[in-house]
């Protein structure tokens, strides 16, 4: 029997994309991804992604949602296959735990409490705080502050707790990400604006009240229900996970 030739990197990347599982329209329906907002709150550019209106509420075409999710996942897989890093952002209550869990599982960066202004447009300044957080964490972990007074140690611990709460998900970040994932394009408009300014591609869940043209890879869907956010963010995290 002839010996099989090893796969090239390009073939391996293609194989990895094929193995990526995208939820079916039925699974998206079960998670409540189909629910949009009231018709009076809609953004007209979302029309191509809307299937119907029921009792004054727009309902998404989940076949189109699946296709958009697939395109976004393949894009993210391509980014990481080239060594790029991804930043997940989800600061609304329903998304916070999901974003932290899935980004951590995927080995990606994340922000889930509040957007840090200037993170993408003035990264040098934010990077100093990341390094300060890492330095404080190391000193406390290795008991290097034992020679300081208890008050000084307490202040250092408080500083670290504040930094970890705000930017703990950026630990190890040394340069701008190559892609941004938003759990809600509407809620994270400032993050999206900074990304556009820096030319960073954006993947995001876009509800019926948001402008899909502000996102490179819009995923039409419910950005208010935890189950809906979870099934989409989990899929994107799977694309990023090596």
PDB file of C-alpha atoms in Angstrom:
ATOM      1  CA  UNK A   1       0.000   0.000   0.000  1.00  0.00           C
ATOM      2  CA  UNK A   2       1.319   3.398  -0.963  1.00  0.00           C
ATOM      3  CA  UNK A   3       2.274   5.627   1.946  1.00  0.00           C
ATOM      4  CA  UNK A   4      -0.009   8.640   2.410  1.00  0.00           C
ATOM      5  CA  UNK A   5       1.595  12.007   1.825  1.00  0.00           C
ATOM      6  CA  UNK A   6       1.444  14.376   4.801  1.00  0.00           C
ATOM      7  CA  UNK A   7      -1.074  17.187   4.446  1.00  0.00           C
ATOM      8  CA  UNK A   8       0.179  20.639   3.620  1.00  0.00           C
ATOM      9  CA  UNK A   9      -0.639  23.527   5.970  1.00  0.00           C
ATOM     10  CA  UNK A  10      -3.188  24.780   3.450  1.00  0.00           C
ATOM     11  CA  UNK A  11      -4.883  21.368   3.333  1.00  0.00           C
ATOM     12  CA  UNK A  12      -4.883  21.139   7.141  1.00  0.00           C
ATOM     13  CA  UNK A  13      -6.496  24.571   7.426  1.00  0.00           C
ATOM     14  CA  UNK A  14      -9.134  23.607   4.862  1.00  0.00           C
ATOM     15  CA  UNK A  15      -9.797  20.332   6.683  1.00  0.00           C
ATOM     16  CA  UNK A  16     -10.182  22.207   9.975  1.00  0.00           C
ATOM     17  CA  UNK A  17     -12.764  24.510   8.421  1.00  0.00           C
ATOM     18  CA  UNK A  18     -14.746  21.552   7.076  1.00  0.00           C
ATOM     19  CA  UNK A  19     -14.837  19.987  10.560  1.00  0.00           C
ATOM     20  CA  UNK A  20     -16.262  23.170  12.084  1.00  0.00           C
ATOM     21  CA  UNK A  21     -19.865  22.490  13.115  1.00  0.00           C
ATOM     22  CA  UNK A  22     -22.437  25.202  12.460  1.00  0.00           C
ATOM     23  CA  UNK A  23     -25.795  24.995  14.299  1.00  0.00           C
ATOM     24  CA  UNK A  24     -28.768  24.101  12.126  1.00  0.00           C
ATOM     25  CA  UNK A  25     -31.739  26.467  11.710  1.00  0.00           C
ATOM     26  CA  UNK A  26     -33.658  24.117  14.027  1.00  0.00           C
ATOM     27  CA  UNK A  27     -31.003  24.445  16.743  1.00  0.00           C
ATOM     28  CA  UNK A  28     -30.947  28.217  16.313  1.00  0.00           C
ATOM     29  CA  UNK A  29     -34.740  28.243  16.616  1.00  0.00           C
ATOM     30  CA  UNK A  30     -34.620  26.222  19.833  1.00  0.00           C
ATOM     31  CA  UNK A  31     -32.151  28.738  21.299  1.00  0.00           C
ATOM     32  CA  UNK A  32     -34.464  31.642  20.459  1.00  0.00           C
ATOM     33  CA  UNK A  33     -32.145  33.238  17.916  1.00  0.00           C
ATOM     34  CA  UNK A  34     -35.138  34.028  15.679  1.00  0.00           C
ATOM     35  CA  UNK A  35     -36.681  36.696  17.912  1.00  0.00           C
ATOM     36  CA  UNK A  36     -36.008  40.263  16.822  1.00  0.00           C
ATOM     37  CA  UNK A  37     -37.336  43.532  18.229  1.00  0.00           C
ATOM     38  CA  UNK A  38     -40.650  45.299  17.755  1.00  0.00           C
ATOM     39  CA  UNK A  39     -41.202  46.375  14.150  1.00  0.00           C
ATOM     40  CA  UNK A  40     -41.235  50.066  15.122  1.00  0.00           C
ATOM     41  CA  UNK A  41     -37.662  49.734  16.432  1.00  0.00           C
ATOM     42  CA  UNK A  42     -36.174  48.119  13.354  1.00  0.00           C
ATOM     43  CA  UNK A  43     -33.232  49.293  11.254  1.00  0.00           C
ATOM     44  CA  UNK A  44     -34.240  49.155   7.551  1.00  0.00           C
ATOM     45  CA  UNK A  45     -30.908  47.685   6.417  1.00  0.00           C
ATOM     46  CA  UNK A  46     -31.821  44.519   8.358  1.00  0.00           C
ATOM     47  CA  UNK A  47     -34.663  43.800   5.902  1.00  0.00           C
ATOM     48  CA  UNK A  48     -32.756  41.082   3.945  1.00  0.00           C
ATOM     49  CA  UNK A  49     -32.353  39.026   7.131  1.00  0.00           C
ATOM     50  CA  UNK A  50     -35.978  39.205   8.305  1.00  0.00           C
ATOM     51  CA  UNK A  51     -38.341  36.339   7.480  1.00  0.00           C
ATOM     52  CA  UNK A  52     -41.636  37.708   8.765  1.00  0.00           C
ATOM     53  CA  UNK A  53     -43.411  39.762  11.395  1.00  0.00           C
ATOM     54  CA  UNK A  54     -45.436  38.139  14.162  1.00  0.00           C
ATOM     55  CA  UNK A  55     -47.593  40.156  16.552  1.00  0.00           C
ATOM     56  CA  UNK A  56     -45.573  43.281  15.858  1.00  0.00           C
ATOM     57  CA  UNK A  57     -42.208  41.546  16.374  1.00  0.00           C
ATOM     58  CA  UNK A  58     -39.745  40.808  13.583  1.00  0.00           C
ATOM     59  CA  UNK A  59     -38.618  37.211  13.114  1.00  0.00           C
ATOM     60  CA  UNK A  60     -35.238  36.360  11.576  1.00  0.00           C
ATOM     61  CA  UNK A  61     -34.703  34.080   8.585  1.00  0.00           C
ATOM     62  CA  UNK A  62     -32.602  31.454  10.370  1.00  0.00           C
ATOM     63  CA  UNK A  63     -31.278  29.979   7.136  1.00  0.00           C
ATOM     64  CA  UNK A  64     -29.631  33.327   6.471  1.00  0.00           C
ATOM     65  CA  UNK A  65     -28.462  33.502  10.084  1.00  0.00           C
ATOM     66  CA  UNK A  66     -26.832  30.095   9.683  1.00  0.00           C
ATOM     67  CA  UNK A  67     -25.105  31.168   6.472  1.00  0.00           C
ATOM     68  CA  UNK A  68     -23.812  34.382   8.051  1.00  0.00           C
ATOM     69  CA  UNK A  69     -22.619  32.502  11.136  1.00  0.00           C
ATOM     70  CA  UNK A  70     -20.808  30.005   8.920  1.00  0.00           C
ATOM     71  CA  UNK A  71     -19.049  32.782   6.996  1.00  0.00           C
ATOM     72  CA  UNK A  72     -18.018  34.499  10.234  1.00  0.00           C
ATOM     73  CA  UNK A  73     -16.710  31.276  11.766  1.00  0.00           C
ATOM     74  CA  UNK A  74     -14.666  30.467   8.658  1.00  0.00           C
ATOM     75  CA  UNK A  75     -13.210  33.966   8.686  1.00  0.00           C
ATOM     76  CA  UNK A  76     -12.136  33.621  12.331  1.00  0.00           C
ATOM     77  CA  UNK A  77     -10.637  30.192  11.655  1.00  0.00           C
ATOM     78  CA  UNK A  78      -8.590  31.759   8.870  1.00  0.00           C
ATOM     79  CA  UNK A  79      -7.410  34.563  11.185  1.00  0.00           C
ATOM     80  CA  UNK A  80      -6.111  32.174  13.849  1.00  0.00           C
ATOM     81  CA  UNK A  81      -4.617  29.807  11.261  1.00  0.00           C
ATOM     82  CA  UNK A  82      -2.331  32.699  10.304  1.00  0.00           C
ATOM     83  CA  UNK A  83      -1.346  33.331  13.916  1.00  0.00           C
ATOM     84  CA  UNK A  84      -3.825  36.144  14.540  1.00  0.00           C
ATOM     85  CA  UNK A  85      -5.486  36.812  17.886  1.00  0.00           C
ATOM     86  CA  UNK A  86      -9.154  37.555  18.503  1.00  0.00           C
ATOM     87  CA  UNK A  87     -10.827  39.826  21.057  1.00  0.00           C
ATOM     88  CA  UNK A  88     -14.350  38.966  22.265  1.00  0.00           C
ATOM     89  CA  UNK A  89     -16.477  41.792  23.692  1.00  0.00           C
ATOM     90  CA  UNK A  90     -19.770  41.429  25.549  1.00  0.00           C
ATOM     91  CA  UNK A  91     -20.547  43.928  28.286  1.00  0.00           C
ATOM     92  CA  UNK A  92     -24.329  43.573  28.551  1.00  0.00           C
ATOM     93  CA  UNK A  93     -25.422  41.445  31.506  1.00  0.00           C
ATOM     94  CA  UNK A  94     -26.747  38.536  29.430  1.00  0.00           C
ATOM     95  CA  UNK A  95     -23.428  38.181  27.594  1.00  0.00           C
ATOM     96  CA  UNK A  96     -20.815  38.744  30.316  1.00  0.00           C
ATOM     97  CA  UNK A  97     -20.458  35.201  31.642  1.00  0.00           C
ATOM     98  CA  UNK A  98     -20.773  33.630  28.189  1.00  0.00           C
ATOM     99  CA  UNK A  99     -18.063  35.827  26.685  1.00  0.00           C
ATOM    100  CA  UNK A 100     -15.640  35.223  29.573  1.00  0.00           C
ATOM    101  CA  UNK A 101     -16.203  31.458  29.491  1.00  0.00           C
ATOM    102  CA  UNK A 102     -16.024  30.951  25.740  1.00  0.00           C
ATOM    103  CA  UNK A 103     -13.136  33.324  25.058  1.00  0.00           C
ATOM    104  CA  UNK A 104     -11.123  31.696  27.855  1.00  0.00           C
ATOM    105  CA  UNK A 105     -11.893  28.243  26.457  1.00  0.00           C
ATOM    106  CA  UNK A 106     -10.743  29.368  23.023  1.00  0.00           C
ATOM    107  CA  UNK A 107      -7.562  31.025  24.291  1.00  0.00           C
ATOM    108  CA  UNK A 108      -8.785  34.425  23.110  1.00  0.00           C
ATOM    109  CA  UNK A 109      -8.825  37.826  24.790  1.00  0.00           C
ATOM    110  CA  UNK A 110     -12.042  39.324  26.142  1.00  0.00           C
ATOM    111  CA  UNK A 111     -13.706  42.314  27.791  1.00  0.00           C
ATOM    112  CA  UNK A 112     -16.992  41.690  29.586  1.00  0.00           C
ATOM    113  CA  UNK A 113     -17.484  44.460  32.156  1.00  0.00           C
ATOM    114  CA  UNK A 114     -17.132  47.702  30.245  1.00  0.00           C
ATOM    115  CA  UNK A 115     -15.387  48.855  27.107  1.00  0.00           C
ATOM    116  CA  UNK A 116     -12.020  50.438  27.887  1.00  0.00           C
ATOM    117  CA  UNK A 117     -11.988  53.644  25.869  1.00  0.00           C
ATOM    118  CA  UNK A 118      -8.941  53.871  23.620  1.00  0.00           C
ATOM    119  CA  UNK A 119      -8.170  50.157  23.824  1.00  0.00           C
ATOM    120  CA  UNK A 120      -7.792  49.989  20.055  1.00  0.00           C
ATOM    121  CA  UNK A 121      -7.066  53.639  19.225  1.00  0.00           C
ATOM    122  CA  UNK A 122      -4.608  54.292  22.079  1.00  0.00           C
ATOM    123  CA  UNK A 123      -3.365  50.793  22.825  1.00  0.00           C
ATOM    124  CA  UNK A 124       0.007  51.932  24.184  1.00  0.00           C
ATOM    125  CA  UNK A 125      -1.696  53.502  27.190  1.00  0.00           C
ATOM    126  CA  UNK A 126      -3.897  50.479  27.898  1.00  0.00           C
ATOM    127  CA  UNK A 127      -0.934  48.152  27.421  1.00  0.00           C
ATOM    128  CA  UNK A 128       0.804  49.826  30.384  1.00  0.00           C
ATOM    129  CA  UNK A 129      -2.140  48.906  32.607  1.00  0.00           C
ATOM    130  CA  UNK A 130      -2.068  45.324  31.319  1.00  0.00           C
ATOM    131  CA  UNK A 131       1.627  45.090  32.192  1.00  0.00           C
ATOM    132  CA  UNK A 132       0.972  46.683  35.602  1.00  0.00           C
ATOM    133  CA  UNK A 133      -1.721  44.073  36.291  1.00  0.00           C
ATOM    134  CA  UNK A 134       0.590  41.234  35.299  1.00  0.00           C
ATOM    135  CA  UNK A 135       3.447  42.630  37.397  1.00  0.00           C
ATOM    136  CA  UNK A 136       1.258  43.077  40.487  1.00  0.00           C
ATOM    137  CA  UNK A 137      -0.173  39.593  40.075  1.00  0.00           C
ATOM    138  CA  UNK A 138       3.323  38.084  39.903  1.00  0.00           C
ATOM    139  CA  UNK A 139       4.544  40.008  42.959  1.00  0.00           C
ATOM    140  CA  UNK A 140       1.544  39.009  45.065  1.00  0.00           C
ATOM    141  CA  UNK A 141       1.671  35.399  43.879  1.00  0.00           C
ATOM    142  CA  UNK A 142       5.385  35.112  44.686  1.00  0.00           C
ATOM    143  CA  UNK A 143       5.027  37.055  47.958  1.00  0.00           C
ATOM    144  CA  UNK A 144       7.409  39.781  46.807  1.00  0.00           C
ATOM    145  CA  UNK A 145       5.408  42.402  48.716  1.00  0.00           C
ATOM    146  CA  UNK A 146       6.016  40.848  52.132  1.00  0.00           C
ATOM    147  CA  UNK A 147       8.514  43.594  53.027  1.00  0.00           C
ATOM    148  CA  UNK A 148       5.815  46.256  52.594  1.00  0.00           C
ATOM    149  CA  UNK A 149       3.386  47.371  55.309  1.00  0.00           C
ATOM    150  CA  UNK A 150       0.005  45.663  55.590  1.00  0.00           C
ATOM    151  CA  UNK A 151      -1.653  48.842  54.353  1.00  0.00           C
ATOM    152  CA  UNK A 152       0.566  48.927  51.264  1.00  0.00           C
ATOM    153  CA  UNK A 153      -0.111  45.240  50.616  1.00  0.00           C
ATOM    154  CA  UNK A 154      -3.853  45.852  50.947  1.00  0.00           C
ATOM    155  CA  UNK A 155      -3.706  48.766  48.503  1.00  0.00           C
ATOM    156  CA  UNK A 156      -1.754  46.626  46.031  1.00  0.00           C
ATOM    157  CA  UNK A 157      -4.330  43.840  46.344  1.00  0.00           C
ATOM    158  CA  UNK A 158      -7.145  46.327  45.738  1.00  0.00           C
ATOM    159  CA  UNK A 159      -5.367  47.745  42.690  1.00  0.00           C
ATOM    160  CA  UNK A 160      -4.961  44.254  41.282  1.00  0.00           C
ATOM    161  CA  UNK A 161      -8.599  43.350  41.929  1.00  0.00           C
ATOM    162  CA  UNK A 162      -9.738  46.490  40.095  1.00  0.00           C
ATOM    163  CA  UNK A 163      -7.423  45.855  37.150  1.00  0.00           C
ATOM    164  CA  UNK A 164      -8.465  42.201  36.889  1.00  0.00           C
ATOM    165  CA  UNK A 165     -12.131  43.189  36.983  1.00  0.00           C
ATOM    166  CA  UNK A 166     -11.670  45.734  34.192  1.00  0.00           C
ATOM    167  CA  UNK A 167      -9.038  44.127  31.954  1.00  0.00           C
ATOM    168  CA  UNK A 168      -8.370  40.647  33.329  1.00  0.00           C
ATOM    169  CA  UNK A 169      -9.406  39.174  29.997  1.00  0.00           C
ATOM    170  CA  UNK A 170      -6.571  41.060  28.276  1.00  0.00           C
ATOM    171  CA  UNK A 171      -3.830  39.280  30.227  1.00  0.00           C
ATOM    172  CA  UNK A 172      -0.920  38.649  27.846  1.00  0.00           C
ATOM    173  CA  UNK A 173      -2.157  41.034  25.149  1.00  0.00           C
ATOM    174  CA  UNK A 174       0.859  42.745  23.579  1.00  0.00           C
ATOM    175  CA  UNK A 175      -0.540  44.035  20.312  1.00  0.00           C
ATOM    176  CA  UNK A 176      -3.837  44.866  18.670  1.00  0.00           C
ATOM    177  CA  UNK A 177      -6.108  41.924  17.851  1.00  0.00           C
ATOM    178  CA  UNK A 178      -6.591  40.866  14.251  1.00  0.00           C
ATOM    179  CA  UNK A 179     -10.361  40.478  14.684  1.00  0.00           C
ATOM    180  CA  UNK A 180     -13.103  41.641  17.036  1.00  0.00           C
ATOM    181  CA  UNK A 181     -16.150  39.568  18.042  1.00  0.00           C
ATOM    182  CA  UNK A 182     -19.123  41.472  19.472  1.00  0.00           C
ATOM    183  CA  UNK A 183     -21.911  39.738  21.404  1.00  0.00           C
ATOM    184  CA  UNK A 184     -24.072  42.718  20.441  1.00  0.00           C
ATOM    185  CA  UNK A 185     -23.191  45.133  17.658  1.00  0.00           C
ATOM    186  CA  UNK A 186     -25.739  47.604  19.050  1.00  0.00           C
ATOM    187  CA  UNK A 187     -24.447  47.562  22.641  1.00  0.00           C
ATOM    188  CA  UNK A 188     -20.785  47.652  21.620  1.00  0.00           C
ATOM    189  CA  UNK A 189     -20.952  50.542  19.146  1.00  0.00           C
ATOM    190  CA  UNK A 190     -17.929  52.312  20.677  1.00  0.00           C
ATOM    191  CA  UNK A 191     -15.787  49.184  20.353  1.00  0.00           C
ATOM    192  CA  UNK A 192     -16.935  48.797  16.752  1.00  0.00           C
ATOM    193  CA  UNK A 193     -16.120  52.430  15.978  1.00  0.00           C
ATOM    194  CA  UNK A 194     -12.569  52.030  17.338  1.00  0.00           C
ATOM    195  CA  UNK A 195     -12.105  48.819  15.350  1.00  0.00           C
ATOM    196  CA  UNK A 196     -13.234  50.494  12.133  1.00  0.00           C
ATOM    197  CA  UNK A 197     -10.842  53.369  12.808  1.00  0.00           C
ATOM    198  CA  UNK A 198      -7.957  50.903  13.093  1.00  0.00           C
ATOM    199  CA  UNK A 199      -9.086  48.706  10.198  1.00  0.00           C
ATOM    200  CA  UNK A 200      -9.766  45.687  12.409  1.00  0.00           C
ATOM    201  CA  UNK A 201     -12.428  43.330  10.960  1.00  0.00           C
ATOM    202  CA  UNK A 202     -15.564  42.951  13.081  1.00  0.00           C
ATOM    203  CA  UNK A 203     -17.777  39.916  13.634  1.00  0.00           C
ATOM    204  CA  UNK A 204     -20.949  40.637  15.565  1.00  0.00           C
ATOM    205  CA  UNK A 205     -24.467  39.601  16.478  1.00  0.00           C
ATOM    206  CA  UNK A 206     -26.783  42.126  14.844  1.00  0.00           C
ATOM    207  CA  UNK A 207     -30.368  42.393  16.079  1.00  0.00           C
ATOM    208  CA  UNK A 208     -33.158  43.992  14.048  1.00  0.00           C
ATOM    209  CA  UNK A 209     -32.517  47.402  15.656  1.00  0.00           C
ATOM    210  CA  UNK A 210     -28.849  47.606  14.586  1.00  0.00           C
ATOM    211  CA  UNK A 211     -27.010  48.682  11.429  1.00  0.00           C
ATOM    212  CA  UNK A 212     -25.401  45.619   9.774  1.00  0.00           C
ATOM    213  CA  UNK A 213     -23.207  47.809   7.558  1.00  0.00           C
ATOM    214  CA  UNK A 214     -21.104  48.712  10.620  1.00  0.00           C
ATOM    215  CA  UNK A 215     -19.938  45.095  10.921  1.00  0.00           C
ATOM    216  CA  UNK A 216     -17.799  43.168   8.428  1.00  0.00           C
ATOM    217  CA  UNK A 217     -19.396  39.826   9.300  1.00  0.00           C
ATOM    218  CA  UNK A 218     -22.906  40.506  10.662  1.00  0.00           C
ATOM    219  CA  UNK A 219     -24.725  37.580  12.257  1.00  0.00           C
ATOM    220  CA  UNK A 220     -28.456  38.397  12.333  1.00  0.00           C
ATOM    221  CA  UNK A 221     -29.983  37.222  15.589  1.00  0.00           C
ATOM    222  CA  UNK A 222     -31.368  37.869  19.039  1.00  0.00           C
ATOM    223  CA  UNK A 223     -28.758  39.700  21.132  1.00  0.00           C
ATOM    224  CA  UNK A 224     -30.898  39.845  24.287  1.00  0.00           C
ATOM    225  CA  UNK A 225     -31.456  36.204  25.283  1.00  0.00           C
ATOM    226  CA  UNK A 226     -28.612  34.295  26.934  1.00  0.00           C
ATOM    227  CA  UNK A 227     -29.353  31.054  25.062  1.00  0.00           C
ATOM    228  CA  UNK A 228     -29.274  32.841  21.705  1.00  0.00           C
ATOM    229  CA  UNK A 229     -26.049  34.663  22.510  1.00  0.00           C
ATOM    230  CA  UNK A 230     -24.501  31.456  23.830  1.00  0.00           C
ATOM    231  CA  UNK A 231     -25.093  29.263  20.766  1.00  0.00           C
ATOM    232  CA  UNK A 232     -23.548  31.902  18.495  1.00  0.00           C
ATOM    233  CA  UNK A 233     -20.583  32.814  20.708  1.00  0.00           C
ATOM    234  CA  UNK A 234     -19.836  29.126  21.366  1.00  0.00           C
ATOM    235  CA  UNK A 235     -19.699  28.483  17.620  1.00  0.00           C
ATOM    236  CA  UNK A 236     -17.353  31.425  17.074  1.00  0.00           C
ATOM    237  CA  UNK A 237     -15.175  30.324  19.997  1.00  0.00           C
ATOM    238  CA  UNK A 238     -14.936  26.847  18.469  1.00  0.00           C
ATOM    239  CA  UNK A 239     -13.659  28.486  15.287  1.00  0.00           C
ATOM    240  CA  UNK A 240     -10.973  30.320  17.247  1.00  0.00           C
ATOM    241  CA  UNK A 241      -9.944  27.417  19.490  1.00  0.00           C
ATOM    242  CA  UNK A 242      -6.758  25.736  18.283  1.00  0.00           C
TER     243      UNK A 242
END
